[in-house]
CSV table of C-alpha atoms in Angstrom, one decimal:
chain,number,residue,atom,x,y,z
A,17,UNK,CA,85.0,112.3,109.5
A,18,UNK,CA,88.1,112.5,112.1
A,19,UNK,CA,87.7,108.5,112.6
A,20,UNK,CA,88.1,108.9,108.5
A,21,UNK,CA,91.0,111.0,108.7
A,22,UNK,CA,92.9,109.0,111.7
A,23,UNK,CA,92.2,105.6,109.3
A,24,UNK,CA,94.4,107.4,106.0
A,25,UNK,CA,97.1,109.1,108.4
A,26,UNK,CA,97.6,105.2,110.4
A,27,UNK,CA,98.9,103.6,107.2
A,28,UNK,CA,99.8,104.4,103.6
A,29,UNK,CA,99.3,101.1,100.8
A,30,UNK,CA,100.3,100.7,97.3
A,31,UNK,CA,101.2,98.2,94.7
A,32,UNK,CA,103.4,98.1,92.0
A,33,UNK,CA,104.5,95.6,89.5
A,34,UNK,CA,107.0,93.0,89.9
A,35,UNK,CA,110.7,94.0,88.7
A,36,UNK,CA,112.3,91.4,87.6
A,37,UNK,CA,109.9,89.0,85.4
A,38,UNK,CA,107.6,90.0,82.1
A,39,UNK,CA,105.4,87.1,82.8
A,40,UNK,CA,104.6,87.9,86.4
A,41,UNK,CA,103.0,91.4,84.6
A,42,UNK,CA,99.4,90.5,86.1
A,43,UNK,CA,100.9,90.0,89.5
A,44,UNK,CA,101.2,92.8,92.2
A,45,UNK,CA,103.3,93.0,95.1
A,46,UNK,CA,101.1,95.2,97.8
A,47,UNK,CA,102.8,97.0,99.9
A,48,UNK,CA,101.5,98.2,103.7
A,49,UNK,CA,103.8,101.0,105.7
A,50,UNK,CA,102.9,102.1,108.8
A,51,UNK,CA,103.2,105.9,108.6
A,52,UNK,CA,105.8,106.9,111.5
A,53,UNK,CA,108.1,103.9,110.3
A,54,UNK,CA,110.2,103.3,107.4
A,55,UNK,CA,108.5,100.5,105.2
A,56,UNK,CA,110.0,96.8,105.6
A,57,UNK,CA,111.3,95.7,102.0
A,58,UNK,CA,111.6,92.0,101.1
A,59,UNK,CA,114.9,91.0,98.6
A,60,UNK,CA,115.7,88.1,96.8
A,61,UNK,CA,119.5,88.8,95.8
A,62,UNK,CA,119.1,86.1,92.9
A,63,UNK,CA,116.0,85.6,90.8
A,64,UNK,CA,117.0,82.4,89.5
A,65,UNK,CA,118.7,79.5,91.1
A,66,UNK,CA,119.7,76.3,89.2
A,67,UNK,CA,119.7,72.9,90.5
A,68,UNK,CA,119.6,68.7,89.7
A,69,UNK,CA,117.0,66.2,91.6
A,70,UNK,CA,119.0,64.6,94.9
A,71,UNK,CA,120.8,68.2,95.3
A,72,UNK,CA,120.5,71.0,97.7
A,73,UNK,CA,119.7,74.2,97.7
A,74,UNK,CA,119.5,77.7,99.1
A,75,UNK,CA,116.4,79.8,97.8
A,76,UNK,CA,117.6,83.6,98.9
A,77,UNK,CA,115.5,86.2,100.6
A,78,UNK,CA,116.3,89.1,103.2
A,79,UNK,CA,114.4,91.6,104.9
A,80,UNK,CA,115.0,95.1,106.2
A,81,UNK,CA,113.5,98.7,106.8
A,82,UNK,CA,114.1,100.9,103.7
A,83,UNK,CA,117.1,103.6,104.7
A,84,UNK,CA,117.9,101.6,107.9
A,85,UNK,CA,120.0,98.7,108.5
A,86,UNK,CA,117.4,97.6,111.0
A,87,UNK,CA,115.9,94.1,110.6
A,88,UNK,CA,112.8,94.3,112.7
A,89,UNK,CA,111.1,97.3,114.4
A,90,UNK,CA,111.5,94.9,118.0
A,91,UNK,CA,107.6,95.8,118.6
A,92,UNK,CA,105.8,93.0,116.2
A,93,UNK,CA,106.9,89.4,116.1
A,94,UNK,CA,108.5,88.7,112.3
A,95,UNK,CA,106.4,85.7,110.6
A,96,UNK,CA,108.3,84.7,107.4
A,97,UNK,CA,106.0,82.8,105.0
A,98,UNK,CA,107.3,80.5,101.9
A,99,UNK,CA,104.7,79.5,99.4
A,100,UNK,CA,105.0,77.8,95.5
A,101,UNK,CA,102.9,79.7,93.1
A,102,UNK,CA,100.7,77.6,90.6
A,103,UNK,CA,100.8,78.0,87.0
A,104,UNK,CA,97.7,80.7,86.6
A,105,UNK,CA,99.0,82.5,90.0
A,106,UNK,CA,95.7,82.0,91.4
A,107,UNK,CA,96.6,79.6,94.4
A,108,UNK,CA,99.3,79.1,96.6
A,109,UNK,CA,100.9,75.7,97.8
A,110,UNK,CA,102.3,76.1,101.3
A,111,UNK,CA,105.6,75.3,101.9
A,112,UNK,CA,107.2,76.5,104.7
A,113,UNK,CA,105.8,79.1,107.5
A,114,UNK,CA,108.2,80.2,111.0
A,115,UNK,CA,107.3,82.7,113.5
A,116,UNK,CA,109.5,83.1,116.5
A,117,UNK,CA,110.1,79.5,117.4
A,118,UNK,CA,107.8,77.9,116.0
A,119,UNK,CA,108.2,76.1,112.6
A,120,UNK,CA,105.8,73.8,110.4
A,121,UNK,CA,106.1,72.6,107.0
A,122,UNK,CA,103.6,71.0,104.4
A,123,UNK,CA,102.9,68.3,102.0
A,124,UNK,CA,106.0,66.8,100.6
A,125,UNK,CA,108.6,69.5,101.9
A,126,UNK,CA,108.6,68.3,105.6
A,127,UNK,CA,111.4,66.8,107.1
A,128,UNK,CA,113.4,69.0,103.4
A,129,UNK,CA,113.2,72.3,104.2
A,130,UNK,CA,114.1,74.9,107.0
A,131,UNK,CA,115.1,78.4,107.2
A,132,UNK,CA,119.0,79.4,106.9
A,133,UNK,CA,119.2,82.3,109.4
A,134,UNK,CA,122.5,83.1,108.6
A,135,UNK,CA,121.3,86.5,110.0
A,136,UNK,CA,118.8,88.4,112.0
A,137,UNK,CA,117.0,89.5,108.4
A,138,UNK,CA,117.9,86.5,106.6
A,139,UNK,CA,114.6,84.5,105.5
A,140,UNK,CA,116.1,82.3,102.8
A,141,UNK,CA,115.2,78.5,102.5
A,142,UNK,CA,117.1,75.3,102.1
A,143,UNK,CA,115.2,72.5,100.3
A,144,UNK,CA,117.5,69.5,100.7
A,145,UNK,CA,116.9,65.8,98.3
A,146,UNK,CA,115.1,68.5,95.4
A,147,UNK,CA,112.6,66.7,94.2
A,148,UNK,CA,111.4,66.8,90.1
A,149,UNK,CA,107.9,68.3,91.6
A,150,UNK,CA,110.4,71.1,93.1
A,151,UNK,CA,110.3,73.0,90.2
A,152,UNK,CA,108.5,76.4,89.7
A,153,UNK,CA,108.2,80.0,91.2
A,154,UNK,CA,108.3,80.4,94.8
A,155,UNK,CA,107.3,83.3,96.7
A,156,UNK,CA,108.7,84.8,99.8
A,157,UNK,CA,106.7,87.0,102.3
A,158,UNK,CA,107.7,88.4,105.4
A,159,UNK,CA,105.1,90.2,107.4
A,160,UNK,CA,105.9,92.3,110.5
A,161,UNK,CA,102.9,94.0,112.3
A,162,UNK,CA,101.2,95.8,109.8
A,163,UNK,CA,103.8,95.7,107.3
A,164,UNK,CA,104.5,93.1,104.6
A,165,UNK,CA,106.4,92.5,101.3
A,166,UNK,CA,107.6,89.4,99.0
A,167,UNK,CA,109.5,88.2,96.7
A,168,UNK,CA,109.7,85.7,93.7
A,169,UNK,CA,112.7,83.3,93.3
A,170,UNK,CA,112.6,81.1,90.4
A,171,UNK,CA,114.2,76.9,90.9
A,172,UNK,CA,115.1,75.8,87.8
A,173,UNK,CA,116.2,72.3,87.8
A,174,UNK,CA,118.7,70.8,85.1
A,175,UNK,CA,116.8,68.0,82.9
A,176,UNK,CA,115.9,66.9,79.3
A,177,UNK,CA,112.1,67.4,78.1
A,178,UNK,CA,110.9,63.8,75.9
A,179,UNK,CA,107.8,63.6,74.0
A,180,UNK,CA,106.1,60.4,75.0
A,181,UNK,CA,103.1,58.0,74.3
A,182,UNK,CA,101.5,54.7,75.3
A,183,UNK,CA,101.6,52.1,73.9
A,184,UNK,CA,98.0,52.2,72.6
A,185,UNK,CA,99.1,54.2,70.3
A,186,UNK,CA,99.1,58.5,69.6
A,187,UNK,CA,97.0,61.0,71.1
A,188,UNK,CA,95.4,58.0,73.7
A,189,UNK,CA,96.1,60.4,77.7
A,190,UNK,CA,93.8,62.4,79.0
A,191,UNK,CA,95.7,64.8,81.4
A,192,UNK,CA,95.2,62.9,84.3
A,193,UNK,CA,96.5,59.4,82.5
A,194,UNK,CA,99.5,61.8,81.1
A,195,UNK,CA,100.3,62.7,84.9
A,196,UNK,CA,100.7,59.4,85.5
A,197,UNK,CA,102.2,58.0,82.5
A,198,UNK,CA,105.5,60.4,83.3
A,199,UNK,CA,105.5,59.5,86.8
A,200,UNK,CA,105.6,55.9,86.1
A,201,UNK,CA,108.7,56.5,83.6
A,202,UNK,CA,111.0,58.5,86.1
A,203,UNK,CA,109.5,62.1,85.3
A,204,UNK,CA,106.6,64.5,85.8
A,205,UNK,CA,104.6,66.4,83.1
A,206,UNK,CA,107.0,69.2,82.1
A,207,UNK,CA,106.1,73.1,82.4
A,208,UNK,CA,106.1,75.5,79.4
A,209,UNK,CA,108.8,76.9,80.2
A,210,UNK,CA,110.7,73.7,80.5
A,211,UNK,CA,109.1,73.0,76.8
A,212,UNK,CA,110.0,76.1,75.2
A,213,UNK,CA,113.7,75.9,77.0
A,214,UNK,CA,114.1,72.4,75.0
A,215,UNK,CA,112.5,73.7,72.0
A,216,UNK,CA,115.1,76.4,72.2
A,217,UNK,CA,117.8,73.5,72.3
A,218,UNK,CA,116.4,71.9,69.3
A,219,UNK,CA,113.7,69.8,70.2
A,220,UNK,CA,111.7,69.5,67.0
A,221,UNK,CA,108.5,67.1,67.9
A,222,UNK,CA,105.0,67.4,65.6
A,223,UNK,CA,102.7,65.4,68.2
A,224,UNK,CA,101.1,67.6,70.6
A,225,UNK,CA,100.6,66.7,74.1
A,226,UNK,CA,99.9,68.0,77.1
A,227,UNK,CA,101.6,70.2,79.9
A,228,UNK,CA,101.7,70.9,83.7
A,229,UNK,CA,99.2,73.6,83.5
A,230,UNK,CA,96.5,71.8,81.3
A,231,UNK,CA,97.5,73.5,78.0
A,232,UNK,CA,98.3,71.2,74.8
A,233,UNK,CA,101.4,72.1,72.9
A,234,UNK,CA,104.2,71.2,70.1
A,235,UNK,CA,107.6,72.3,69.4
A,236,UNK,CA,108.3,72.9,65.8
A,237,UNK,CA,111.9,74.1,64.9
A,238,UNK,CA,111.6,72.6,61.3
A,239,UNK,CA,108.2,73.8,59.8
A,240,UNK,CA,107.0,71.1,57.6
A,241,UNK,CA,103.3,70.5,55.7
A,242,UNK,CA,102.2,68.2,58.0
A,243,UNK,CA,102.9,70.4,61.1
A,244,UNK,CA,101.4,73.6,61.2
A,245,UNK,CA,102.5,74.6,57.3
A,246,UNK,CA,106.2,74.5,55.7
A,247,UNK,CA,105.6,78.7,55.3
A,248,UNK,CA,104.7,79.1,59.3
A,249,UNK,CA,107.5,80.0,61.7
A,250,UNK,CA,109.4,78.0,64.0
A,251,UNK,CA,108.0,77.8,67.6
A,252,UNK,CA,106.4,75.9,70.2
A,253,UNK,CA,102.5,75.5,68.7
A,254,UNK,CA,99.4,75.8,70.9
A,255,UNK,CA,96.5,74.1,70.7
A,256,UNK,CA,95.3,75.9,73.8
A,257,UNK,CA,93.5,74.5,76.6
A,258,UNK,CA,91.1,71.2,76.9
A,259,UNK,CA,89.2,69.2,78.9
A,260,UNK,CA,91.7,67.3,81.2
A,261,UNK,CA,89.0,64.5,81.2
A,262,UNK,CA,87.5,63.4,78.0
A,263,UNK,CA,90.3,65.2,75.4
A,264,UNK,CA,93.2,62.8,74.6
A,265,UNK,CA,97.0,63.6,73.6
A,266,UNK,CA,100.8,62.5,74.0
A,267,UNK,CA,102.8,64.3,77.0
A,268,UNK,CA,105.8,65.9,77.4
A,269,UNK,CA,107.6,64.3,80.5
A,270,UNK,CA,110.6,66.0,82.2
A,271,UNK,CA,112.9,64.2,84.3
A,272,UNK,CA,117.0,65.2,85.7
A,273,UNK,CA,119.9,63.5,86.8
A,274,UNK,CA,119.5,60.2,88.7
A,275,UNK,CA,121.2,58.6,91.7
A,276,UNK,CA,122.5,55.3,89.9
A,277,UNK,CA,123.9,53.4,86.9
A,278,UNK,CA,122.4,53.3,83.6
A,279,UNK,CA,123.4,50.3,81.7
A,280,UNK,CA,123.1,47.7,78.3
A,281,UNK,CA,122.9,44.6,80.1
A,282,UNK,CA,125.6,42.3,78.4
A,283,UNK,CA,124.2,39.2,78.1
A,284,UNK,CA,125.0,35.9,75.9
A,285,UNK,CA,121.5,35.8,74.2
A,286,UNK,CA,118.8,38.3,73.0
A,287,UNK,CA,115.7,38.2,75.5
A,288,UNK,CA,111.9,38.2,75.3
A,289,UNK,CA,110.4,41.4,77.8
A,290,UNK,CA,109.7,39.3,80.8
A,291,UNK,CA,113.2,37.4,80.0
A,292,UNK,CA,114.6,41.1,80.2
A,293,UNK,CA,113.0,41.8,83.1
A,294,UNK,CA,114.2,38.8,85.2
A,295,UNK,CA,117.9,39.4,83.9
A,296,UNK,CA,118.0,42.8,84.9
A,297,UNK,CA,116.6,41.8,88.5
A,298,UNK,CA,119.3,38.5,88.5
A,299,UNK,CA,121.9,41.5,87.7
A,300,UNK,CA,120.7,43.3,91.2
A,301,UNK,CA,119.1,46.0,89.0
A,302,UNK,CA,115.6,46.8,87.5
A,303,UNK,CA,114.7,47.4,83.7
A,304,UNK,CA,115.1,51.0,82.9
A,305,UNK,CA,112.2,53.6,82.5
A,306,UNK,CA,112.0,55.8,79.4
A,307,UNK,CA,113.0,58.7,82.0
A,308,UNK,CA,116.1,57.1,82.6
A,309,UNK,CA,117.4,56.5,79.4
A,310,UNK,CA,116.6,60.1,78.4
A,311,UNK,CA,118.4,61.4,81.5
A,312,UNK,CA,121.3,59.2,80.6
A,313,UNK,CA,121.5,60.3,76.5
A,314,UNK,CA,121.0,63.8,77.4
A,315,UNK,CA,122.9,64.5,80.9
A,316,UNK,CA,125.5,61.8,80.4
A,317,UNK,CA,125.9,61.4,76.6
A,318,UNK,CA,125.0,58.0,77.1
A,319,UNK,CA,125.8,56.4,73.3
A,320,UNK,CA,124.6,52.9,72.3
A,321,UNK,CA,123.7,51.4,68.7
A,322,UNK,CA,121.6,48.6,70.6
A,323,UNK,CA,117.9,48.5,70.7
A,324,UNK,CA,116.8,46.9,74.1
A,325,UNK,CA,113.7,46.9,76.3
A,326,UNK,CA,112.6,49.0,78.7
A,327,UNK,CA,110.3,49.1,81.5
A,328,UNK,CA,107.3,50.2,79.3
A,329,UNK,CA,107.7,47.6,77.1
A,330,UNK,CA,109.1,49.8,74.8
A,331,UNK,CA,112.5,49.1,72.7
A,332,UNK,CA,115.0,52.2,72.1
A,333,UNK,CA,118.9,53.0,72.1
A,334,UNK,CA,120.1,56.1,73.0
A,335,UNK,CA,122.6,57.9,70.7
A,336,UNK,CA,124.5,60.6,71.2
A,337,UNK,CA,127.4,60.3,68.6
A,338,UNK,CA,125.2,60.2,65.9
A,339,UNK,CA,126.7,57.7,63.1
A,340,UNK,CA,126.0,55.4,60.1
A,341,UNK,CA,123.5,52.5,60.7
A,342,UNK,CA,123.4,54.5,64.0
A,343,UNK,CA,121.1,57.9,64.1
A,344,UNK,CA,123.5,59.3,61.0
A,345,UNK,CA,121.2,62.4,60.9
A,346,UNK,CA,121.1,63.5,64.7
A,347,UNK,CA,121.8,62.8,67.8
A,348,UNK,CA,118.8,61.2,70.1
A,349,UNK,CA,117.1,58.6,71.8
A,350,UNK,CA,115.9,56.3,69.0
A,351,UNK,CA,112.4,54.4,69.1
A,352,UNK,CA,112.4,51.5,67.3
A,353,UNK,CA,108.5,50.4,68.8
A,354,UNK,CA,106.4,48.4,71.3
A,355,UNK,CA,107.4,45.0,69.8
A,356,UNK,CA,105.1,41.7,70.8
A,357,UNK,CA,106.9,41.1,74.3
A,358,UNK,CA,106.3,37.5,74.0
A,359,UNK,CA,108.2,36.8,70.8
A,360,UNK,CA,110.6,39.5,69.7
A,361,UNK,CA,113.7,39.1,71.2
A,362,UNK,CA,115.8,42.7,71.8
A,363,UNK,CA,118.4,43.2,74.3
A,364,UNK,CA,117.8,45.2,77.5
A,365,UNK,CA,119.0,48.6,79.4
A,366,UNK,CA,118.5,48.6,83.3
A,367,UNK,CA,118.6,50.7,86.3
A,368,UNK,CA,120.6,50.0,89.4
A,369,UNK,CA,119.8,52.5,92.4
A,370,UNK,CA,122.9,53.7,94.6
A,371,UNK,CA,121.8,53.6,98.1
C-alpha cells in the first residue's frame, strides 16, 4: 500500500483535447508532470504556415516550465522529436529526432531539415527545397525526464487541385495506379482538405476519384441530375472508402509552383505527338505534364487559345481570360482529348527546368 501511495505522489498525468483544431477532436495530448516541478509545456506560436514547392520554411515550436522562464530543469537531457501524422492519426512518419548533439533524420527529409535553435527552448524546424509530399500535420514533442508535451503545426502548401484520368478512359485507377498517374504528371494525389479548399474556390467536377487517404470523392458546386440530384446541396460528395486494389476511379492530383518556364512552342508547322516530343527536346526543353500546365493556368494565369500536346499524350490549352471561341463560359484548363498520336497534328506546350 505505501509502494501504492509513493507511485500517485511521484507523478500526476492527464490529457486533454487539442486547442486549436476540430478535426484533431479524437486526438489527445497526454501530459506527465513530475510532482515537485512545474510541468514543461510545448507551444507552437502559429498553427498554420503556408508555403510553395522549392521554398523554405520554419515550422515553430518552443518549450518551457509553466510559470517559469526556465527551458530545462538542467537534471534530464532535452530530446526534441518531429514526426508527420498520417491521415487516420494512427501512425507516425519520422522526421527529424535531436538529443544533445546528436541529430538523425529519415526518409526523404535528410540532408532538408534541421533544428533552428534560435534559443535555448526553441525546437522549431526548417525544411528547406519543400517538397509536394511535404504537406500535412506535423507534430512536435519535446520530452524531458519524465515529462513531455507536443504540439501540431499545420504546412499548407500553395497549389491548384485537377481532376484527372488516363487515357483508357473514366473510372480505369485503382489507388495505387492513381498514386502513380499524379506522380508521373508533376503532382501527388491531393488530401481532402486540399479538395474541399478547391471546391471552395469553385471547382465543380462530377467524376469521382480518389484521395491521399483512400477515400473516393467529388466536388459539386452546381448540383445537376446527373450528379448527385439538381435538389441536393452543393459540396464535396463521398462515396466513402474502397478497396485500393480491385475498385477503379479518376484522381484528384495536386501539384504547386515550378522551378522553370512553361511555354506554346512556336513552331512553323502543326506536329504529330512524337514530332512534339522531339521539337520540344531540339528547343532544350521537354513536353509538358498535365501538372505543369495546371500550375501555369492557375499560379501564373497562364492564357492560351491553342490546343497542343502534352506529355500524356493528351491535348489541352489553358485559359484564364476566358473569351469567345476561347472557354467563353469560364476560366480553365480546357481538354480537347487523347487524339491518335500518329495522325492528328496539334501544336505543343513544353517544360524547360531552370537549374
Amino acid at each position: 500500500m505505501k509502494s501504492l501511495l509513493f507511485l500517485v505522489l511521484i507523478s500526476v498525468c492527464w490529457a486533454e483535447p487539442h486547442p486549436d483544431n476540430s478535426s484533431l477532436e479524437h486526438e489527445r495530448i497526454v501530459h506527465i508532470q513530475a510532482e515537485n516541478g512545474p510541468r514543461l509545456l510545448v507551444v507552437a506560436e502559429q498553427a498554420k504556415i503556408f508555403s510553395h514547392r522549392g521554398g523554405n520554411i520554419t515550422l515553430p515550436c518552443k518549450f518551457y516550465h509553466e510559470h517559469t522562464s526556465t527551458a530545462g530543469s538542467g537534471t534530464h537531457k532535452i530530446r526534441v522529436k518531429w514526426t508527420k501524422l498520417t491521415y487516420d492519426y494512427l501512425k507516425e512518419v519520422d522526421v527529424f529526432v535531436a538529443m544533445g548533439h546528436h541529430r538523425k533524420s529519415y526518409g526523404n527529409y535528410q540532408g532538408r531539415v534541421f533544428l533552428r535553435e534560435s534559443s535555448e527552448n526553441d525546437a522549431s524546424l526548417i525544411i528547406t527545397n519543400i517538397m509536394l509530399e511535404d504537406y500535412g500535420r506535423y507534430k512536435c514533442e519535446v520530452i524531458e525526464g519524465l515529462e513531455d508535451d507536443t504540439a501540431v503545426v499545420t504546412l499548407n502548401l500553395e497549389g491548384v487541385v485537377f481532376p484527372y484520368s488516363p487515357r483508357l478512359g473514366r473510372y480505369n485507377l485503382n489507388f495505387h495506379e492513381a498514386e502513380r498517374a499524379c506522380m508521373e504528371q508533376d503532382s501527388v494525389i491531393a488530401s481532402f482538405d486540399q479538395l474541399y479548399d478547391a471546391w471552395r474556390s469553385g471547382l465543380d467536377w462530377c467524376n469521382a476519384g480518389w484521395l491521399s487517404d483512400g477515400s473516393v470523392q467529388y466536388p459539386i458546386t452546381k448540383p445537376r441530375e446527373p450528379c448527385g440530384g439538381k435538389n441536393t446541396v452543393p459540396g464535396v460528395r463521398n462515396y466513402g472508402f474502397w478497396d485500393k486494389d480491385k475498385s477503379r476511379y479518376d484522381v484528384f492530383c495536386f501539384t504547386s509552383n515550378f522551378n522553370g518556364r512553361f511555354y506554346y512552342l512556336i513552331h512553323p508547322t502543326k506536329l504529330t505527338y512524337d514530332e512534339a516530343v522531339q521539337a520540344c527536346l531540339k528547343d532544350g526543353a521537354q513536353i509538358a505534364k498535365v501538372g505543369q500546365i495546371f500550375a501555369a493556368w492557375k499560379l501564373l494565369g497562364y492564357d492560351r487559345c491553342d490546343a497542343g500536346w502534352l506529355a500524356d499524350g493528351s491535348v489541352r490549352y489553358p485559359i484564364s481570360r476566358p473569351r469567345k471561341r476561347c472557354s467563353p463560359s469560364e476560366a480553365a484548363v480546357r481538354f480537347v482529348g487523347f487524339p491518335d498520336k500518329k495522325h492528328k497534328l496539334y501544336g505543343v506546350y513544353c517544360f524547360r527546368a531552370y537549374n
